[in-house]
Short mmCIF file of C-alpha atoms in Angstrom, two decimals:
data_model
loop_
_atom_site.label_atom_id
_atom_site.label_comp_id
_atom_site.label_asym_id
_atom_site.label_seq_id
_atom_site.Cartn_x
_atom_site.Cartn_y
_atom_site.Cartn_z
CA ASP X 282 -6.33 52.17 2.39
CA ALA X 283 -6.86 54.51 5.54
CA GLY X 284 -9.53 53.19 8.07
CA VAL X 285 -11.54 55.53 9.88
CA THR X 286 -9.73 58.18 11.52
CA GLN X 287 -10.52 60.26 14.78
CA SER X 288 -9.25 63.30 16.38
CA PRO X 289 -7.97 63.79 18.97
CA THR X 290 -6.96 60.74 20.23
CA HIS X 291 -7.24 62.11 24.02
CA LEU X 292 -8.91 65.14 25.69
CA ILE X 293 -9.04 66.59 28.98
CA LYS X 294 -11.57 69.11 29.79
CA THR X 295 -13.42 70.53 32.93
CA ARG X 296 -17.16 70.48 33.92
CA GLY X 297 -19.15 73.04 31.92
CA GLN X 298 -16.68 73.23 28.95
CA GLN X 299 -17.66 72.48 25.35
CA VAL X 300 -15.80 69.80 23.05
CA THR X 301 -15.88 68.95 19.55
CA LEU X 302 -14.69 65.60 18.09
CA ARG X 303 -13.85 64.84 14.60
CA CYS X 304 -14.04 61.85 12.20
CA SER X 305 -13.03 60.97 8.86
CA PRO X 306 -14.57 58.00 7.33
CA ILE X 307 -13.21 55.44 5.09
CA SER X 308 -12.97 56.73 1.49
CA GLY X 309 -16.34 56.08 -0.38
CA HIS X 310 -18.53 55.62 2.93
CA LYS X 311 -21.24 58.13 3.24
CA SER X 312 -22.63 56.83 6.55
CA VAL X 313 -21.23 57.94 9.76
CA SER X 314 -22.26 57.12 13.12
CA TRP X 315 -21.29 57.95 16.61
CA TYR X 316 -21.22 55.55 19.92
CA GLN X 317 -20.09 56.32 23.35
CA GLN X 318 -18.28 53.52 25.41
CA VAL X 319 -18.08 53.84 29.20
CA LEU X 320 -15.61 51.79 30.93
CA GLY X 321 -17.08 48.20 31.54
CA GLN X 322 -19.74 48.79 29.03
CA GLY X 323 -20.54 48.04 25.25
CA PRO X 324 -20.86 51.12 22.83
CA GLN X 325 -24.01 53.20 23.03
CA PHE X 326 -25.11 54.93 19.91
CA ILE X 327 -25.48 58.39 19.56
CA PHE X 328 -26.03 59.50 16.12
CA GLN X 329 -25.99 58.49 12.48
CA TYR X 330 -25.68 60.58 9.59
CA TYR X 331 -25.84 59.61 5.95
CA GLU X 332 -25.55 62.08 3.02
CA LYS X 333 -25.43 65.00 5.63
CA GLU X 334 -28.62 64.34 7.11
CA GLU X 335 -29.41 62.83 10.52
CA ARG X 336 -30.81 59.47 10.12
CA GLY X 337 -30.89 58.22 13.97
CA ARG X 338 -30.42 59.43 17.33
CA GLY X 339 -29.87 57.52 20.53
CA ASN X 340 -31.05 58.28 23.87
CA PHE X 341 -28.72 61.29 24.72
CA PRO X 342 -29.74 64.71 26.09
CA ASP X 343 -29.65 67.87 23.54
CA ARG X 344 -26.17 68.69 24.80
CA PHE X 345 -24.92 66.19 22.50
CA SER X 346 -25.06 67.32 18.84
CA ALA X 347 -23.51 66.28 15.51
CA ARG X 348 -22.98 67.23 11.66
CA GLN X 349 -21.68 65.99 8.64
CA PHE X 350 -19.93 67.72 5.84
CA PRO X 351 -19.95 67.36 2.08
CA ASN X 352 -16.81 65.42 2.04
CA TYR X 353 -18.70 62.97 4.70
CA SER X 354 -16.59 63.89 7.44
CA SER X 355 -18.28 64.63 10.73
CA GLU X 356 -18.24 66.30 14.34
CA LEU X 357 -19.56 65.39 17.31
CA ASN X 358 -20.22 68.33 20.11
CA VAL X 359 -21.00 68.02 23.61
CA ASN X 360 -21.85 71.00 25.50
CA ALA X 361 -22.03 71.66 29.39
CA LEU X 362 -19.59 68.80 29.87
CA LEU X 363 -20.72 66.59 33.13
CA LEU X 364 -18.36 64.02 34.90
CA GLY X 365 -20.68 61.39 33.40
CA ASP X 366 -19.51 62.18 29.88
CA SER X 367 -16.14 60.75 30.51
CA ALA X 368 -15.82 57.92 28.07
CA LEU X 369 -14.26 56.72 24.80
CA TYR X 370 -16.03 58.10 21.87
CA LEU X 371 -16.05 55.95 18.61
CA CYS X 372 -16.78 56.71 15.17
CA ALA X 373 -17.75 53.97 12.51
CA SER X 374 -18.49 54.52 8.85
CA SER X 375 -20.29 52.24 6.41
CA GLU X 376 -21.45 52.06 2.86
CA GLY X 377 -24.08 49.93 0.91
CA GLY X 378 -25.58 48.15 4.06
CA GLN X 379 -22.11 46.49 4.80
CA PRO X 380 -20.95 46.39 8.42
CA GLN X 381 -19.53 49.43 10.20
CA HIS X 382 -15.84 49.94 10.64
CA PHE X 383 -14.84 51.73 13.53
CA GLY X 384 -12.06 54.00 14.35
CA ASP X 385 -9.69 54.25 17.40
CA GLY X 386 -11.65 56.64 19.35
CA THR X 387 -11.21 59.68 21.23
CA ARG X 388 -10.87 59.17 25.21
CA LEU X 389 -12.56 62.14 26.78
CA SER X 390 -11.58 62.76 30.47
CA ILE X 391 -13.66 65.37 32.27
CA LEU X 392 -12.33 66.66 35.65
CA ALA H 103 -36.99 47.32 22.61
CA GLN H 104 -33.69 46.03 21.10
CA SER H 105 -31.33 44.38 23.35
CA VAL H 106 -28.22 42.10 23.56
CA SER H 107 -27.29 40.06 26.65
CA GLN H 108 -23.85 38.48 26.98
CA HIS H 109 -23.89 35.95 30.09
CA ASN H 110 -20.12 35.75 30.41
CA HIS H 111 -18.20 39.08 31.60
CA HIS H 112 -14.92 37.33 32.14
CA VAL H 113 -13.69 34.32 30.69
CA ILE H 114 -10.31 32.57 31.56
CA LEU H 115 -8.95 29.78 29.46
CA SER H 116 -5.64 28.00 28.55
CA GLU H 117 -4.28 27.77 25.24
CA ALA H 118 -5.96 25.12 23.09
CA ALA H 119 -9.18 25.03 25.18
CA SER H 120 -12.56 25.43 23.44
CA LEU H 121 -14.38 28.60 23.40
CA GLU H 122 -18.04 29.47 23.57
CA LEU H 123 -19.35 32.89 24.48
CA GLY H 124 -23.07 33.48 24.76
CA CYS H 125 -25.38 36.03 23.20
CA ASN H 126 -29.16 36.38 23.40
CA TYR H 127 -31.05 39.33 21.60
CA SER H 128 -34.45 40.71 21.73
CA TYR H 129 -35.69 42.34 18.58
CA GLY H 130 -38.82 42.37 16.90
CA GLY H 131 -37.94 42.04 13.24
CA THR H 132 -35.57 40.75 10.92
CA VAL H 133 -32.11 40.77 12.44
CA ASN H 134 -28.47 41.33 11.49
CA LEU H 135 -26.22 40.03 13.93
CA PHE H 136 -22.51 40.69 14.45
CA TRP H 137 -19.39 39.62 16.73
CA TYR H 138 -16.77 42.36 17.00
CA VAL H 139 -13.43 42.16 18.77
CA GLN H 140 -11.25 44.72 20.54
CA TYR H 141 -7.53 43.57 21.00
CA PRO H 142 -5.66 45.41 23.61
CA GLY H 143 -4.83 49.02 22.35
CA GLN H 144 -6.71 48.34 18.95
CA HIS H 145 -10.25 49.43 17.54
CA LEU H 146 -13.31 47.31 17.30
CA GLN H 147 -12.89 44.75 14.50
CA LEU H 148 -15.48 42.91 12.86
CA LEU H 149 -15.08 39.04 13.57
CA LEU H 150 -18.19 37.67 11.44
CA LYS H 151 -21.54 38.52 10.57
CA TYR H 152 -24.97 37.02 10.10
CA PHE H 153 -27.63 38.74 7.56
CA SER H 154 -29.37 35.48 6.30
CA GLY H 155 -28.93 32.30 5.10
CA ASP H 156 -26.83 29.47 6.54
CA PRO H 157 -27.32 30.12 10.34
CA LEU H 158 -23.57 28.90 10.86
CA VAL H 159 -21.26 31.74 9.88
CA LYS H 160 -17.60 31.46 9.60
CA GLY H 161 -15.33 34.52 10.49
CA ILE H 162 -11.72 35.32 10.97
CA LYS H 163 -9.18 33.61 12.78
CA GLY H 164 -11.09 30.46 13.01
CA PHE H 165 -14.06 31.88 14.69
CA GLU H 166 -17.71 30.94 13.98
CA ALA H 167 -21.20 31.71 15.25
CA GLU H 168 -24.26 29.92 14.92
CA PHE H 169 -27.66 31.67 14.75
CA ILE H 170 -30.67 30.06 16.55
CA LYS H 171 -33.53 31.79 16.05
CA SER H 172 -35.88 30.02 18.19
CA LYS H 173 -33.58 30.66 20.99
CA PHE H 174 -32.78 34.30 19.76
CA SER H 175 -28.90 33.32 20.13
CA PHE H 176 -25.93 33.91 18.39
CA ASN H 177 -23.08 32.07 20.23
CA LEU H 178 -19.61 32.82 19.32
CA ARG H 179 -17.35 29.54 19.21
CA LYS H 180 -13.68 28.65 18.52
CA PRO H 181 -12.35 25.07 18.72
CA SER H 182 -8.74 25.94 19.92
CA VAL H 183 -7.94 29.30 21.47
CA GLN H 184 -4.59 31.06 21.23
CA TRP H 185 -2.92 33.50 23.46
CA SER H 186 -3.54 36.05 20.73
CA ASP H 187 -7.10 35.56 21.12
CA THR H 188 -7.12 37.62 24.40
CA ALA H 189 -9.28 40.48 23.92
CA GLU H 190 -12.75 41.85 24.45
CA TYR H 191 -15.67 40.42 22.39
CA PHE H 192 -18.87 42.16 21.87
CA CYS H 193 -22.11 40.89 20.27
CA ALA H 194 -24.26 43.36 18.52
CA LEU H 195 -27.56 43.50 16.50
CA GLU H 196 -28.36 45.96 13.69
CA GLY H 197 -31.83 47.50 13.80
CA PHE H 198 -33.20 50.76 13.00
CA GLN H 199 -29.93 52.55 11.49
CA LYS H 200 -27.85 51.45 14.59
CA LEU H 201 -25.64 48.90 16.21
CA VAL H 202 -26.69 47.77 19.71
CA PHE H 203 -23.94 46.02 21.54
CA GLY H 204 -23.91 43.80 24.41
CA THR H 205 -21.82 44.70 27.64
CA GLY H 206 -18.94 42.52 26.26
CA THR H 207 -16.95 39.58 27.41
CA ARG H 208 -13.36 39.76 28.32
CA LEU H 209 -11.42 36.69 27.31
CA LEU H 210 -7.93 36.19 28.85
CA VAL H 211 -6.06 33.01 27.15
CA SER H 212 -3.10 31.75 29.53
CA PRO H 213 -0.14 30.40 27.63
#
């Protein structure tokens, strides 16, 4: 079975630009969460979506937004990129209270 | 506030040595606890989880962890490490629809 898939794997942007990251959950999983992992730190929670509704939001500015589609895939959008947004962005999916399964992540570099 | 502390940032061991990685948490409710592992170049994978019941939980690849409620701890152990255990290990708790991670411990096992 396919795991959580994320695209693209790498992305280079400049300050002020906007970026969209994509995530496809494991088949049958309705919950998708997004995390930011800065070098040397653990993943930090950004959003959780379940059945297309936002169920949780971490301590991130309004430049960060997300949505979930009817097929349970999800997009994370970041506007007005800052140097500090450089990080590995992880997507995780889960269902039925079971542990989250993580994708390989999208490495975003801001120049 | 929810938080996870991992005391060891870097650990170096020889093969066959015993491993114990410390994890302490702060959370004002019923807690679900996890250890995730990230092997070089791979995504985060679940090692083991504690939801309730027996405080000694066994995971994959010979790892185990003990939940000690009075100490707010969930330490990871392995009696004899192998070179293939070289990875980064993250302790996490689940609360309010999200995972809260520690900063991680980089383990290097020398042959």
